[in-house]
Amino acid sequence: MKKALIFDFNGTLLWDTHLHNRAWDVFLQKHNIYLSDADKNQVIHGKTNQDIFKNLFNKEFDARVMTRLSEEKESIYRKLCLETDVQLADGAIELFEYSKHNGIPFAIATSAGKENVDFYIHRFNLLKWFDVDLIIYNDGTIKSKPDPEIFNIAIKELNTAPEDVVIFEDSTAGINAAIAAKAGEIIIVNSNNEDYGGFNFQIIKNFSEFKG
């Protein structure tokens, strides 16, 4: 087992890509924009809302407008989470418990914003397993994946070296960010039946498949 674990959240610990896609469809329709699911993989998944909205509308927004647009979309998404009663991925809690029992530190590094992270903390009781300082999220200053910044922050917070870290990811942008962070091991979580043929990493469909 490596010395530390870092988890992406959306599409990795929470298999919610379909819910984000549905929420984006509602949001985009309102703004007369169309993206296929393939387009969403390129433009949206793994990216911060700041970069997403900049690319969607091809313009910069001030903080007030950015906050309004983000909350417009994320409120749709959170409503869908509650309606569908989506739960953490199979085997995730067991891996948390094993890691905690064996003194293996672990963190979350997510492109989600504070409002969604607060929702996840409450909805899934994340503080039972994660120190709040080890839930690293998009605070508006961190660069989007595939930039490795968020993983570099998590590695520093875990007080370990990149080569001693396992990073769990599902998006292409996130996998490339993990590569750029020089993670010792990268595990692809195939939550959405994607084609990962361009990568030579272990692929899992259940966290119990991860053997360390």
PDB file of C-alpha atoms in Angstrom:
ATOM      1  CA  MET A   1       0.000   0.000   0.000  1.00  0.00           C
ATOM      2  CA  LYS A   2       1.239   3.485  -0.823  1.00  0.00           C
ATOM      3  CA  LYS A   3       1.694   5.995   1.983  1.00  0.00           C
ATOM      4  CA  ALA A   4      -1.250   8.235   1.006  1.00  0.00           C
ATOM      5  CA  LEU A   5      -4.397   8.264  -1.137  1.00  0.00           C
ATOM      6  CA  ILE A   6      -5.978  11.167  -3.020  1.00  0.00           C
ATOM      7  CA  PHE A   7      -9.493  10.929  -4.406  1.00  0.00           C
ATOM      8  CA  ASP A   8     -11.152  13.042  -7.022  1.00  0.00           C
ATOM      9  CA  PHE A   9     -14.796  13.327  -5.996  1.00  0.00           C
ATOM     10  CA  ASN A  10     -17.301  13.728  -8.841  1.00  0.00           C
ATOM     11  CA  GLY A  11     -17.327  10.657 -11.060  1.00  0.00           C
ATOM     12  CA  THR A  12     -14.853   8.958  -8.719  1.00  0.00           C
ATOM     13  CA  LEU A  13     -16.170   8.773  -5.158  1.00  0.00           C
ATOM     14  CA  LEU A  14     -19.616   9.915  -6.277  1.00  0.00           C
ATOM     15  CA  TRP A  15     -20.822   8.417  -9.552  1.00  0.00           C
ATOM     16  CA  ASP A  16     -22.797  11.462 -10.568  1.00  0.00           C
ATOM     17  CA  THR A  17     -21.579  12.270 -14.082  1.00  0.00           C
ATOM     18  CA  HIS A  18     -25.063  11.574 -15.464  1.00  0.00           C
ATOM     19  CA  LEU A  19     -26.549  14.009 -12.958  1.00  0.00           C
ATOM     20  CA  HIS A  20     -24.052  16.728 -13.857  1.00  0.00           C
ATOM     21  CA  ASN A  21     -24.808  16.132 -17.536  1.00  0.00           C
ATOM     22  CA  ARG A  22     -28.553  16.441 -16.902  1.00  0.00           C
ATOM     23  CA  ALA A  23     -28.019  19.616 -14.882  1.00  0.00           C
ATOM     24  CA  TRP A  24     -25.808  21.075 -17.584  1.00  0.00           C
ATOM     25  CA  ASP A  25     -28.430  20.217 -20.216  1.00  0.00           C
ATOM     26  CA  VAL A  26     -31.043  22.212 -18.306  1.00  0.00           C
ATOM     27  CA  PHE A  27     -28.649  25.113 -17.800  1.00  0.00           C
ATOM     28  CA  LEU A  28     -27.369  25.114 -21.385  1.00  0.00           C
ATOM     29  CA  GLN A  29     -30.854  24.907 -22.883  1.00  0.00           C
ATOM     30  CA  LYS A  30     -31.815  28.000 -20.937  1.00  0.00           C
ATOM     31  CA  HIS A  31     -28.808  29.798 -22.417  1.00  0.00           C
ATOM     32  CA  ASN A  32     -29.323  28.402 -25.956  1.00  0.00           C
ATOM     33  CA  ILE A  33     -26.126  26.334 -25.956  1.00  0.00           C
ATOM     34  CA  TYR A  34     -25.866  22.676 -27.018  1.00  0.00           C
ATOM     35  CA  LEU A  35     -23.122  20.215 -26.037  1.00  0.00           C
ATOM     36  CA  SER A  36     -23.056  16.478 -26.677  1.00  0.00           C
ATOM     37  CA  ASP A  37     -21.876  14.173 -23.863  1.00  0.00           C
ATOM     38  CA  ALA A  38     -18.577  13.881 -25.752  1.00  0.00           C
ATOM     39  CA  ASP A  39     -18.322  17.671 -25.796  1.00  0.00           C
ATOM     40  CA  LYS A  40     -18.994  17.750 -22.064  1.00  0.00           C
ATOM     41  CA  ASN A  41     -16.066  15.391 -21.485  1.00  0.00           C
ATOM     42  CA  GLN A  42     -13.786  17.904 -23.190  1.00  0.00           C
ATOM     43  CA  VAL A  43     -15.258  21.218 -22.048  1.00  0.00           C
ATOM     44  CA  ILE A  44     -16.714  20.467 -18.611  1.00  0.00           C
ATOM     45  CA  HIS A  45     -15.599  17.349 -16.750  1.00  0.00           C
ATOM     46  CA  GLY A  46     -12.712  17.933 -14.366  1.00  0.00           C
ATOM     47  CA  LYS A  47     -12.735  21.706 -14.973  1.00  0.00           C
ATOM     48  CA  THR A  48     -13.591  24.540 -12.611  1.00  0.00           C
ATOM     49  CA  ASN A  49     -16.759  26.528 -13.252  1.00  0.00           C
ATOM     50  CA  GLN A  50     -14.643  29.610 -13.940  1.00  0.00           C
ATOM     51  CA  ASP A  51     -12.989  27.925 -16.915  1.00  0.00           C
ATOM     52  CA  ILE A  52     -16.197  26.200 -18.020  1.00  0.00           C
ATOM     53  CA  PHE A  53     -18.200  29.415 -18.234  1.00  0.00           C
ATOM     54  CA  LYS A  54     -15.327  31.257 -19.914  1.00  0.00           C
ATOM     55  CA  ASN A  55     -15.228  28.579 -22.620  1.00  0.00           C
ATOM     56  CA  LEU A  56     -18.999  28.233 -22.971  1.00  0.00           C
ATOM     57  CA  PHE A  57     -19.670  31.944 -23.380  1.00  0.00           C
ATOM     58  CA  ASN A  58     -16.262  32.906 -24.806  1.00  0.00           C
ATOM     59  CA  LYS A  59     -15.924  35.811 -22.402  1.00  0.00           C
ATOM     60  CA  GLU A  60     -14.679  36.721 -18.949  1.00  0.00           C
ATOM     61  CA  PHE A  61     -17.166  37.327 -16.117  1.00  0.00           C
ATOM     62  CA  ASP A  62     -16.764  39.327 -12.947  1.00  0.00           C
ATOM     63  CA  ALA A  63     -17.041  37.509  -9.611  1.00  0.00           C
ATOM     64  CA  ARG A  64     -20.678  38.481  -9.065  1.00  0.00           C
ATOM     65  CA  VAL A  65     -21.864  37.090 -12.402  1.00  0.00           C
ATOM     66  CA  MET A  66     -19.678  33.993 -12.017  1.00  0.00           C
ATOM     67  CA  THR A  67     -21.245  33.261  -8.628  1.00  0.00           C
ATOM     68  CA  ARG A  68     -24.738  33.659 -10.062  1.00  0.00           C
ATOM     69  CA  LEU A  69     -24.074  31.358 -13.019  1.00  0.00           C
ATOM     70  CA  SER A  70     -22.413  28.746 -10.830  1.00  0.00           C
ATOM     71  CA  GLU A  71     -25.243  28.674  -8.335  1.00  0.00           C
ATOM     72  CA  GLU A  72     -27.824  28.535 -11.131  1.00  0.00           C
ATOM     73  CA  LYS A  73     -26.288  25.336 -12.482  1.00  0.00           C
ATOM     74  CA  GLU A  74     -25.265  23.744  -9.171  1.00  0.00           C
ATOM     75  CA  SER A  75     -28.669  24.212  -7.564  1.00  0.00           C
ATOM     76  CA  ILE A  76     -30.147  22.157 -10.430  1.00  0.00           C
ATOM     77  CA  TYR A  77     -27.490  19.489  -9.839  1.00  0.00           C
ATOM     78  CA  ARG A  78     -27.997  19.316  -6.047  1.00  0.00           C
ATOM     79  CA  LYS A  79     -31.747  18.951  -6.537  1.00  0.00           C
ATOM     80  CA  LEU A  80     -31.107  15.963  -8.827  1.00  0.00           C
ATOM     81  CA  CYS A  81     -28.767  14.424  -6.224  1.00  0.00           C
ATOM     82  CA  LEU A  82     -31.522  14.568  -3.630  1.00  0.00           C
ATOM     83  CA  GLU A  83     -34.206  13.288  -6.005  1.00  0.00           C
ATOM     84  CA  THR A  84     -32.122  10.296  -7.098  1.00  0.00           C
ATOM     85  CA  ASP A  85     -30.596   9.587  -3.647  1.00  0.00           C
ATOM     86  CA  VAL A  86     -27.176   9.015  -5.228  1.00  0.00           C
ATOM     87  CA  GLN A  87     -24.682   7.392  -2.824  1.00  0.00           C
ATOM     88  CA  LEU A  88     -20.918   7.069  -2.547  1.00  0.00           C
ATOM     89  CA  ALA A  89     -19.329   4.549  -4.918  1.00  0.00           C
ATOM     90  CA  ASP A  90     -19.297   0.868  -3.990  1.00  0.00           C
ATOM     91  CA  GLY A  91     -16.371   0.004  -1.758  1.00  0.00           C
ATOM     92  CA  ALA A  92     -15.434   3.629  -1.010  1.00  0.00           C
ATOM     93  CA  ILE A  93     -16.475   3.611   2.646  1.00  0.00           C
ATOM     94  CA  GLU A  94     -14.749   0.269   3.205  1.00  0.00           C
ATOM     95  CA  LEU A  95     -11.540   1.733   1.759  1.00  0.00           C
ATOM     96  CA  PHE A  96     -11.873   4.797   4.010  1.00  0.00           C
ATOM     97  CA  GLU A  97     -12.295   2.545   7.034  1.00  0.00           C
ATOM     98  CA  TYR A  98      -9.355   0.327   6.068  1.00  0.00           C
ATOM     99  CA  SER A  99      -7.106   3.320   5.468  1.00  0.00           C
ATOM    100  CA  LYS A 100      -8.117   5.001   8.709  1.00  0.00           C
ATOM    101  CA  HIS A 101      -7.574   1.787  10.702  1.00  0.00           C
ATOM    102  CA  ASN A 102      -4.134   1.281   9.160  1.00  0.00           C
ATOM    103  CA  GLY A 103      -2.935   4.868   9.501  1.00  0.00           C
ATOM    104  CA  ILE A 104      -2.932   5.613   5.761  1.00  0.00           C
ATOM    105  CA  PRO A 105      -3.703   9.324   5.240  1.00  0.00           C
ATOM    106  CA  PHE A 106      -6.127  10.278   2.496  1.00  0.00           C
ATOM    107  CA  ALA A 107      -7.545  13.419   0.950  1.00  0.00           C
ATOM    108  CA  ILE A 108     -10.100  14.668  -1.562  1.00  0.00           C
ATOM    109  CA  ALA A 109      -9.003  16.968  -4.406  1.00  0.00           C
ATOM    110  CA  THR A 110     -12.067  18.151  -6.305  1.00  0.00           C
ATOM    111  CA  SER A 111     -12.869  20.813  -8.881  1.00  0.00           C
ATOM    112  CA  ALA A 112     -16.221  21.339  -7.134  1.00  0.00           C
ATOM    113  CA  GLY A 113     -16.918  24.674  -5.473  1.00  0.00           C
ATOM    114  CA  LYS A 114     -17.590  25.336  -1.792  1.00  0.00           C
ATOM    115  CA  GLU A 115     -21.389  25.150  -2.021  1.00  0.00           C
ATOM    116  CA  ASN A 116     -21.295  21.642  -3.466  1.00  0.00           C
ATOM    117  CA  VAL A 117     -18.520  20.543  -1.096  1.00  0.00           C
ATOM    118  CA  ASP A 118     -20.565  21.722   1.886  1.00  0.00           C
ATOM    119  CA  PHE A 119     -23.491  19.738   0.468  1.00  0.00           C
ATOM    120  CA  TYR A 120     -21.320  16.605   0.130  1.00  0.00           C
ATOM    121  CA  ILE A 121     -19.900  16.958   3.635  1.00  0.00           C
ATOM    122  CA  HIS A 122     -23.384  17.085   5.106  1.00  0.00           C
ATOM    123  CA  ARG A 123     -25.031  14.566   2.774  1.00  0.00           C
ATOM    124  CA  PHE A 124     -22.343  11.880   3.023  1.00  0.00           C
ATOM    125  CA  ASN A 125     -20.968  12.595   6.510  1.00  0.00           C
ATOM    126  CA  LEU A 126     -17.485  13.045   5.038  1.00  0.00           C
ATOM    127  CA  LEU A 127     -15.996  14.457   8.230  1.00  0.00           C
ATOM    128  CA  LYS A 128     -16.351  10.991   9.760  1.00  0.00           C
ATOM    129  CA  TRP A 129     -13.331  10.033   7.630  1.00  0.00           C
ATOM    130  CA  PHE A 130     -11.750  13.221   6.252  1.00  0.00           C
ATOM    131  CA  ASP A 131     -10.111  16.056   8.124  1.00  0.00           C
ATOM    132  CA  VAL A 132     -11.717  19.240   6.782  1.00  0.00           C
ATOM    133  CA  ASP A 133      -8.273  20.539   5.760  1.00  0.00           C
ATOM    134  CA  LEU A 134      -7.860  17.446   3.579  1.00  0.00           C
ATOM    135  CA  ILE A 135     -10.927  18.224   1.470  1.00  0.00           C
ATOM    136  CA  ILE A 136      -9.319  20.469  -1.127  1.00  0.00           C
ATOM    137  CA  TYR A 137     -11.779  22.164  -3.459  1.00  0.00           C
ATOM    138  CA  ASN A 138     -12.077  24.935  -6.022  1.00  0.00           C
ATOM    139  CA  ASP A 139     -11.855  28.166  -4.031  1.00  0.00           C
ATOM    140  CA  GLY A 140     -11.678  30.304  -7.158  1.00  0.00           C
ATOM    141  CA  THR A 141      -7.877  30.517  -7.184  1.00  0.00           C
ATOM    142  CA  ILE A 142      -6.849  26.961  -8.124  1.00  0.00           C
ATOM    143  CA  LYS A 143      -6.148  26.181 -11.768  1.00  0.00           C
ATOM    144  CA  SER A 144      -8.368  23.652 -13.554  1.00  0.00           C
ATOM    145  CA  LYS A 145      -7.181  20.144 -14.227  1.00  0.00           C
ATOM    146  CA  PRO A 146      -5.172  19.057 -16.253  1.00  0.00           C
ATOM    147  CA  ASP A 147      -3.003  21.540 -14.364  1.00  0.00           C
ATOM    148  CA  PRO A 148      -1.690  19.547 -11.363  1.00  0.00           C
ATOM    149  CA  GLU A 149      -2.078  22.387  -8.855  1.00  0.00           C
ATOM    150  CA  ILE A 150      -4.922  20.869  -6.846  1.00  0.00           C
ATOM    151  CA  PHE A 151      -3.093  17.549  -6.533  1.00  0.00           C
ATOM    152  CA  ASN A 152       0.114  19.338  -5.578  1.00  0.00           C
ATOM    153  CA  ILE A 153      -1.780  21.105  -2.792  1.00  0.00           C
ATOM    154  CA  ALA A 154      -3.242  17.805  -1.584  1.00  0.00           C
ATOM    155  CA  ILE A 155       0.187  16.136  -1.616  1.00  0.00           C
ATOM    156  CA  LYS A 156       1.608  19.003   0.428  1.00  0.00           C
ATOM    157  CA  GLU A 157      -1.291  18.830   2.920  1.00  0.00           C
ATOM    158  CA  LEU A 158      -0.694  15.084   3.292  1.00  0.00           C
ATOM    159  CA  ASN A 159       2.978  15.828   4.047  1.00  0.00           C
ATOM    160  CA  THR A 160       4.194  13.162   1.664  1.00  0.00           C
ATOM    161  CA  ALA A 161       6.081  12.839  -1.598  1.00  0.00           C
ATOM    162  CA  PRO A 162       4.345  12.500  -4.985  1.00  0.00           C
ATOM    163  CA  GLU A 163       5.878   9.072  -5.585  1.00  0.00           C
ATOM    164  CA  ASP A 164       4.210   7.797  -2.396  1.00  0.00           C
ATOM    165  CA  VAL A 165       0.705   8.819  -3.476  1.00  0.00           C
ATOM    166  CA  VAL A 166      -2.108   6.952  -5.222  1.00  0.00           C
ATOM    167  CA  ILE A 167      -4.520   9.217  -7.099  1.00  0.00           C
ATOM    168  CA  PHE A 168      -8.001   7.990  -8.059  1.00  0.00           C
ATOM    169  CA  GLU A 169      -9.526   9.775 -11.055  1.00  0.00           C
ATOM    170  CA  ASP A 170     -12.185   9.335 -13.723  1.00  0.00           C
ATOM    171  CA  SER A 171     -11.819  12.256 -16.139  1.00  0.00           C
ATOM    172  CA  THR A 172      -9.203  12.657 -18.848  1.00  0.00           C
ATOM    173  CA  ALA A 173      -8.304  16.085 -17.488  1.00  0.00           C
ATOM    174  CA  GLY A 174      -7.929  14.638 -13.995  1.00  0.00           C
ATOM    175  CA  ILE A 175      -5.794  11.717 -15.145  1.00  0.00           C
ATOM    176  CA  ASN A 176      -3.480  14.083 -16.991  1.00  0.00           C
ATOM    177  CA  ALA A 177      -3.300  16.278 -13.890  1.00  0.00           C
ATOM    178  CA  ALA A 178      -2.318  13.225 -11.817  1.00  0.00           C
ATOM    179  CA  ILE A 179       0.397  12.395 -14.360  1.00  0.00           C
ATOM    180  CA  ALA A 180       1.667  15.984 -14.198  1.00  0.00           C
ATOM    181  CA  ALA A 181       1.699  15.775 -10.389  1.00  0.00           C
ATOM    182  CA  LYS A 182       4.048  12.763 -10.735  1.00  0.00           C
ATOM    183  CA  ALA A 183       1.821  10.512  -8.624  1.00  0.00           C
ATOM    184  CA  GLY A 184       3.393   7.177  -7.755  1.00  0.00           C
ATOM    185  CA  GLU A 185       0.277   5.343  -8.898  1.00  0.00           C
ATOM    186  CA  ILE A 186      -2.853   6.379 -10.781  1.00  0.00           C
ATOM    187  CA  ILE A 187      -6.073   4.377 -10.598  1.00  0.00           C
ATOM    188  CA  ILE A 188      -8.774   5.075 -13.163  1.00  0.00           C
ATOM    189  CA  VAL A 189     -12.313   4.756 -11.801  1.00  0.00           C
ATOM    190  CA  ASN A 190     -14.509   3.876 -14.773  1.00  0.00           C
ATOM    191  CA  SER A 191     -17.819   5.182 -13.513  1.00  0.00           C
ATOM    192  CA  ASN A 192     -19.260   6.159 -16.878  1.00  0.00           C
ATOM    193  CA  ASN A 193     -18.110   3.388 -19.253  1.00  0.00           C
ATOM    194  CA  GLU A 194     -15.532   5.610 -20.916  1.00  0.00           C
ATOM    195  CA  ASP A 195     -12.731   4.512 -23.245  1.00  0.00           C
ATOM    196  CA  TYR A 196      -9.387   4.904 -21.482  1.00  0.00           C
ATOM    197  CA  GLY A 197      -7.362   3.239 -24.218  1.00  0.00           C
ATOM    198  CA  GLY A 198      -4.851   6.072 -24.246  1.00  0.00           C
ATOM    199  CA  PHE A 199      -3.746   5.335 -20.679  1.00  0.00           C
ATOM    200  CA  ASN A 200      -1.844   2.384 -19.236  1.00  0.00           C
ATOM    201  CA  PHE A 201      -3.179   2.427 -15.671  1.00  0.00           C
ATOM    202  CA  GLN A 202      -5.275   0.048 -13.590  1.00  0.00           C
ATOM    203  CA  ILE A 203      -8.990   0.546 -14.206  1.00  0.00           C
ATOM    204  CA  ILE A 204     -11.530  -0.296 -11.508  1.00  0.00           C
ATOM    205  CA  LYS A 205     -15.321  -0.362 -11.332  1.00  0.00           C
ATOM    206  CA  ASN A 206     -15.485  -0.856  -7.563  1.00  0.00           C
ATOM    207  CA  PHE A 207     -13.125   0.368  -4.854  1.00  0.00           C
ATOM    208  CA  SER A 208     -12.901  -3.151  -3.465  1.00  0.00           C
ATOM    209  CA  GLU A 209     -10.931  -3.969  -6.641  1.00  0.00           C
ATOM    210  CA  PHE A 210      -8.095  -1.737  -5.415  1.00  0.00           C
ATOM    211  CA  LYS A 211      -5.542  -3.887  -3.595  1.00  0.00           C
ATOM    212  CA  GLY A 212      -2.888  -1.261  -2.883  1.00  0.00           C
TER     213      GLY A 212
END
